[in-house]
PDB file of C-alpha atoms in Angstrom:
ATOM      1  CA  MET A   1       9.713  -8.879   1.299  1.00 83.00           C
ATOM      2  CA  ASP A   2       6.384  -9.695  -0.356  1.00 91.00           C
ATOM      3  CA  ALA A   3       5.023  -8.399  -3.672  1.00 92.00           C
ATOM      4  CA  ILE A   4       2.791  -5.721  -2.164  1.00 92.00           C
ATOM      5  CA  THR A   5       5.680  -4.304  -0.142  1.00 94.00           C
ATOM      6  CA  SER A   6       7.882  -4.228  -3.249  1.00 95.00           C
ATOM      7  CA  LEU A   7       5.109  -2.457  -5.153  1.00 95.00           C
ATOM      8  CA  ALA A   8       4.731   0.124  -2.385  1.00 95.00           C
ATOM      9  CA  LEU A   9       8.495   0.736  -2.253  1.00 96.00           C
ATOM     10  CA  GLY A  10       8.550   1.134  -6.032  1.00 96.00           C
ATOM     11  CA  ASP A  11       5.750   3.692  -5.808  1.00 96.00           C
ATOM     12  CA  SER A  12       7.646   5.593  -3.122  1.00 96.00           C
ATOM     13  CA  LEU A  13      10.834   5.662  -5.191  1.00 97.00           C
ATOM     14  CA  TYR A  14       8.912   6.754  -8.290  1.00 97.00           C
ATOM     15  CA  VAL A  15       7.381   9.700  -6.425  1.00 96.00           C
ATOM     16  CA  ASP A  16      10.876  10.650  -5.214  1.00 96.00           C
ATOM     17  CA  GLY A  17      12.133  10.649  -8.816  1.00 95.00           C
ATOM     18  CA  ASN A  18      14.257   7.507  -8.508  1.00 96.00           C
ATOM     19  CA  HIS A  19      12.850   5.775 -11.595  1.00 97.00           C
ATOM     20  CA  GLU A  20      15.626   3.169 -11.875  1.00 97.00           C
ATOM     21  CA  GLY A  21      15.089   2.108  -8.262  1.00 96.00           C
ATOM     22  CA  ALA A  22      11.343   2.026  -8.839  1.00 97.00           C
ATOM     23  CA  VAL A  23      11.815  -0.299 -11.833  1.00 97.00           C
ATOM     24  CA  GLU A  24      13.876  -2.654  -9.663  1.00 97.00           C
ATOM     25  CA  HIS A  25      11.177  -2.851  -6.989  1.00 97.00           C
ATOM     26  CA  TYR A  26       8.374  -3.246  -9.528  1.00 96.00           C
ATOM     27  CA  THR A  27      10.373  -6.065 -11.132  1.00 95.00           C
ATOM     28  CA  ALA A  28      10.762  -7.717  -7.733  1.00 95.00           C
ATOM     29  CA  ALA A  29       7.005  -7.463  -7.186  1.00 94.00           C
ATOM     30  CA  ILE A  30       6.346  -9.004 -10.607  1.00 94.00           C
ATOM     31  CA  CYS A  31       8.739 -11.856  -9.869  1.00 93.00           C
ATOM     32  CA  ARG A  32       6.952 -12.551  -6.606  1.00 91.00           C
ATOM     33  CA  THR A  33       3.585 -12.809  -8.379  1.00 86.00           C
ATOM     34  CA  THR A  34       4.695 -15.085 -11.208  1.00 75.00           C
ATOM     35  CA  ASP A  35       3.943 -18.549  -9.817  1.00 56.00           C
ATOM     36  CA  SER A  36       0.230 -18.899  -9.128  1.00 50.00           C
ATOM     37  CA  ARG A  37       0.790 -22.510  -8.013  1.00 47.00           C
ATOM     38  CA  ARG A  38       2.663 -21.176  -5.001  1.00 48.00           C
ATOM     39  CA  THR A  39      -0.412 -19.217  -3.929  1.00 46.00           C
ATOM     40  CA  LYS A  40      -2.679 -22.246  -4.267  1.00 48.00           C
ATOM     41  CA  GLN A  41      -0.193 -24.404  -2.378  1.00 49.00           C
ATOM     42  CA  GLN A  42       0.026 -21.887   0.455  1.00 50.00           C
ATOM     43  CA  VAL A  43      -3.751 -22.027   0.828  1.00 47.00           C
ATOM     44  CA  ALA A  44      -3.713 -25.836   0.759  1.00 52.00           C
ATOM     45  CA  ASP A  45      -0.986 -25.907   3.416  1.00 53.00           C
ATOM     46  CA  LYS A  46      -3.200 -23.976   5.833  1.00 51.00           C
ATOM     47  CA  GLY A  47      -5.404 -27.045   6.125  1.00 52.00           C
ATOM     48  CA  GLY A  48      -9.009 -27.149   7.158  1.00 49.00           C
ATOM     49  CA  ASN A  49     -11.886 -29.463   6.370  1.00 50.00           C
ATOM     50  CA  ASP A  50     -14.095 -27.165   4.339  1.00 55.00           C
ATOM     51  CA  ASP A  51     -13.126 -27.599   0.658  1.00 59.00           C
ATOM     52  CA  GLU A  52     -15.432 -24.777  -0.439  1.00 56.00           C
ATOM     53  CA  ALA A  53     -13.767 -22.366   1.981  1.00 54.00           C
ATOM     54  CA  LYS A  54     -10.356 -23.431   0.644  1.00 57.00           C
ATOM     55  CA  ASP A  55     -11.531 -22.839  -2.934  1.00 61.00           C
ATOM     56  CA  ASP A  56     -12.853 -19.386  -2.006  1.00 61.00           C
ATOM     57  CA  ALA A  57      -9.608 -18.522  -0.240  1.00 65.00           C
ATOM     58  CA  ALA A  58      -7.575 -19.722  -3.225  1.00 67.00           C
ATOM     59  CA  ALA A  59      -9.715 -17.687  -5.629  1.00 67.00           C
ATOM     60  CA  THR A  60      -9.392 -14.556  -3.477  1.00 73.00           C
ATOM     61  CA  SER A  61      -5.649 -15.061  -3.157  1.00 80.00           C
ATOM     62  CA  ALA A  62      -5.307 -15.590  -6.916  1.00 84.00           C
ATOM     63  CA  GLU A  63      -7.265 -12.371  -7.611  1.00 85.00           C
ATOM     64  CA  LYS A  64      -5.064 -10.403  -5.203  1.00 87.00           C
ATOM     65  CA  THR A  65      -1.969 -11.838  -6.905  1.00 89.00           C
ATOM     66  CA  ARG A  66      -3.291 -10.963 -10.373  1.00 90.00           C
ATOM     67  CA  LEU A  67      -4.150  -7.429  -9.270  1.00 91.00           C
ATOM     68  CA  THR A  68      -0.715  -6.924  -7.692  1.00 92.00           C
ATOM     69  CA  ARG A  69       0.898  -8.163 -10.911  1.00 94.00           C
ATOM     70  CA  PHE A  70      -1.292  -5.812 -12.985  1.00 94.00           C
ATOM     71  CA  ARG A  71      -0.379  -2.801 -10.851  1.00 94.00           C
ATOM     72  CA  SER A  72       3.323  -3.697 -10.811  1.00 96.00           C
ATOM     73  CA  LEU A  73       3.440  -4.022 -14.606  1.00 96.00           C
ATOM     74  CA  SER A  74       1.433  -0.846 -15.147  1.00 96.00           C
ATOM     75  CA  HIS A  75       3.529   1.194 -12.712  1.00 96.00           C
ATOM     76  CA  ARG A  76       6.771  -0.192 -14.151  1.00 97.00           C
ATOM     77  CA  SER A  77       5.498   0.883 -17.574  1.00 97.00           C
ATOM     78  CA  GLU A  78       5.182   4.461 -16.292  1.00 97.00           C
ATOM     79  CA  SER A  79       8.704   4.310 -14.886  1.00 97.00           C
ATOM     80  CA  HIS A  80      10.010   3.118 -18.250  1.00 97.00           C
ATOM     81  CA  LEU A  81       8.208   6.028 -19.934  1.00 96.00           C
ATOM     82  CA  SER A  82       9.961   8.414 -17.538  1.00 96.00           C
ATOM     83  CA  LEU A  83      13.290   6.815 -18.488  1.00 97.00           C
ATOM     84  CA  SER A  84      12.475   7.006 -22.244  1.00 94.00           C
ATOM     85  CA  LYS A  85      12.580   3.214 -22.511  1.00 95.00           C
ATOM     86  CA  PHE A  86       9.569   3.087 -24.782  1.00 94.00           C
ATOM     87  CA  PRO A  87       9.731  -0.550 -25.964  1.00 93.00           C
ATOM     88  CA  HIS A  88       9.813  -1.708 -22.325  1.00 95.00           C
ATOM     89  CA  ALA A  89       6.975   0.657 -21.429  1.00 95.00           C
ATOM     90  CA  TYR A  90       4.856  -0.663 -24.285  1.00 95.00           C
ATOM     91  CA  ASN A  91       5.504  -4.306 -23.380  1.00 94.00           C
ATOM     92  CA  ASP A  92       4.731  -3.802 -19.694  1.00 96.00           C
ATOM     93  CA  ALA A  93       1.490  -1.929 -20.389  1.00 95.00           C
ATOM     94  CA  ALA A  94       0.424  -4.606 -22.880  1.00 94.00           C
ATOM     95  CA  ALA A  95       1.222  -7.367 -20.373  1.00 94.00           C
ATOM     96  CA  ALA A  96      -0.776  -5.567 -17.672  1.00 94.00           C
ATOM     97  CA  LEU A  97      -3.799  -5.182 -19.934  1.00 92.00           C
ATOM     98  CA  ALA A  98      -3.567  -8.829 -20.991  1.00 92.00           C
ATOM     99  CA  LEU A  99      -4.283  -9.818 -17.387  1.00 90.00           C
ATOM    100  CA  TYR A 100      -7.761  -8.282 -17.669  1.00 87.00           C
ATOM    101  CA  PRO A 101      -9.217  -9.016 -21.119  1.00 80.00           C
ATOM    102  CA  GLN A 102     -12.066  -6.842 -22.329  1.00 74.00           C
ATOM    103  CA  THR A 103     -14.681  -9.503 -21.505  1.00 58.00           C
ATOM    104  CA  ASP A 104     -13.512  -9.561 -17.887  1.00 56.00           C
ATOM    105  CA  VAL A 105     -13.727  -5.788 -17.699  1.00 54.00           C
ATOM    106  CA  VAL A 106     -17.312  -5.795 -18.940  1.00 49.00           C
ATOM    107  CA  GLU A 107     -18.230  -8.468 -16.384  1.00 54.00           C
ATOM    108  CA  TYR A 108     -16.580  -6.445 -13.601  1.00 52.00           C
ATOM    109  CA  SER A 109     -18.346  -3.250 -14.553  1.00 48.00           C
ATOM    110  CA  LEU A 110     -21.691  -5.058 -14.601  1.00 45.00           C
ATOM    111  CA  ASP A 111     -21.391  -6.601 -11.149  1.00 46.00           C
ATOM    112  CA  ARG A 112     -19.520  -3.565  -9.728  1.00 47.00           C
ATOM    113  CA  ALA A 113     -17.637  -5.735  -7.255  1.00 48.00           C
ATOM    114  CA  TYR A 114     -14.313  -3.924  -7.147  1.00 48.00           C
ATOM    115  CA  GLY A 115     -13.266  -5.125  -3.749  1.00 47.00           C
ATOM    116  CA  SER A 116     -14.003  -6.864  -0.548  1.00 46.00           C
ATOM    117  CA  GLU A 117     -15.859  -4.848   2.030  1.00 43.00           C
ATOM    118  CA  GLU A 118     -14.557  -7.047   4.842  1.00 48.00           C
ATOM    119  CA  ASP A 119     -10.832  -6.433   4.586  1.00 49.00           C
ATOM    120  CA  GLY A 120     -10.803  -3.256   2.494  1.00 49.00           C
ATOM    121  CA  VAL A 121      -8.604  -4.929  -0.124  1.00 54.00           C
ATOM    122  CA  THR A 122      -9.445  -4.265  -3.739  1.00 62.00           C
ATOM    123  CA  LEU A 123      -9.654  -7.488  -5.726  1.00 76.00           C
ATOM    124  CA  ARG A 124     -10.027  -5.932  -9.180  1.00 80.00           C
ATOM    125  CA  PRO A 125      -8.539  -2.882 -10.814  1.00 86.00           C
ATOM    126  CA  ARG A 126     -10.567   0.260 -10.655  1.00 83.00           C
ATOM    127  CA  PRO A 127     -11.826   1.374 -14.080  1.00 82.00           C
ATOM    128  CA  SER A 128      -9.470   4.357 -13.947  1.00 88.00           C
ATOM    129  CA  GLU A 129      -6.490   2.008 -13.536  1.00 90.00           C
ATOM    130  CA  LEU A 130      -7.397   0.261 -16.767  1.00 89.00           C
ATOM    131  CA  CYS A 131      -7.717   3.636 -18.521  1.00 90.00           C
ATOM    132  CA  ILE A 132      -4.292   4.670 -17.250  1.00 93.00           C
ATOM    133  CA  ALA A 133      -2.739   1.424 -18.547  1.00 93.00           C
ATOM    134  CA  HIS A 134      -4.300   2.127 -21.948  1.00 93.00           C
ATOM    135  CA  ASP A 135      -2.882   5.653 -21.808  1.00 95.00           C
ATOM    136  CA  ARG A 136       0.583   4.273 -21.068  1.00 95.00           C
ATOM    137  CA  ILE A 137       0.484   1.907 -24.016  1.00 93.00           C
ATOM    138  CA  ALA A 138      -0.701   4.749 -26.266  1.00 93.00           C
ATOM    139  CA  ARG A 139       2.065   7.120 -25.129  1.00 95.00           C
ATOM    140  CA  ALA A 140       4.684   4.427 -25.660  1.00 94.00           C
ATOM    141  CA  SER A 141       3.271   3.682 -29.116  1.00 92.00           C
ATOM    142  CA  VAL A 142       3.415   7.340 -30.143  1.00 92.00           C
ATOM    143  CA  LYS A 143       7.024   7.661 -28.978  1.00 93.00           C
ATOM    144  CA  LEU A 144       7.985   4.454 -30.784  1.00 91.00           C
ATOM    145  CA  ALA A 145       6.300   5.637 -33.985  1.00 89.00           C
ATOM    146  CA  SER A 146       7.994   9.030 -33.826  1.00 90.00           C
ATOM    147  CA  ALA A 147      11.351   7.232 -33.563  1.00 87.00           C
ATOM    148  CA  ASN A 148      10.469   5.028 -36.569  1.00 81.00           C
ATOM    149  CA  MET A 149      10.357   1.993 -34.322  1.00 80.00           C
ATOM    150  CA  GLY A 150       7.580  -0.537 -34.690  1.00 71.00           C
ATOM    151  CA  VAL A 151       6.026  -2.908 -32.252  1.00 68.00           C
ATOM    152  CA  GLY A 152       6.388  -6.480 -33.430  1.00 62.00           C
ATOM    153  CA  GLY A 153       3.654  -8.972 -32.838  1.00 53.00           C
ATOM    154  CA  ARG A 154       3.857 -12.697 -32.457  1.00 47.00           C
ATOM    155  CA  SER A 155       1.878 -15.021 -34.641  1.00 37.00           C
TER     156      SER A 155
END
């Protein structure tokens, strides 16, 4: 099962109210998107003489992988919120937002290229997805603060 299928199954379970099962599938999707070298190697294994085409394919594949990872982390964060696992929700939302730093978001909004017209696959998160991830981190933060729990940072 690939990452996108795991993400879709997690979404289905979440809608059905099975939050624990959704977390498991989101985790599987995240695990399948962890090694970006695998994606580049898969593109290289396909062969071909055109190095520029290979580079474009690798870049597109890497963007799809990053987007799938972002969505899996963000959706798992929502599942953790539903399960009252606020530290996990906070960490997942923060990890999702770290994949798209603010400078990237500004660039994306300027060029407005949110996807590929050819295959209908979105290569970047929609602006509303980024807002929702921010909302998830805020809700987790409020719940942690109300329970006198802090969020530790690394130096």
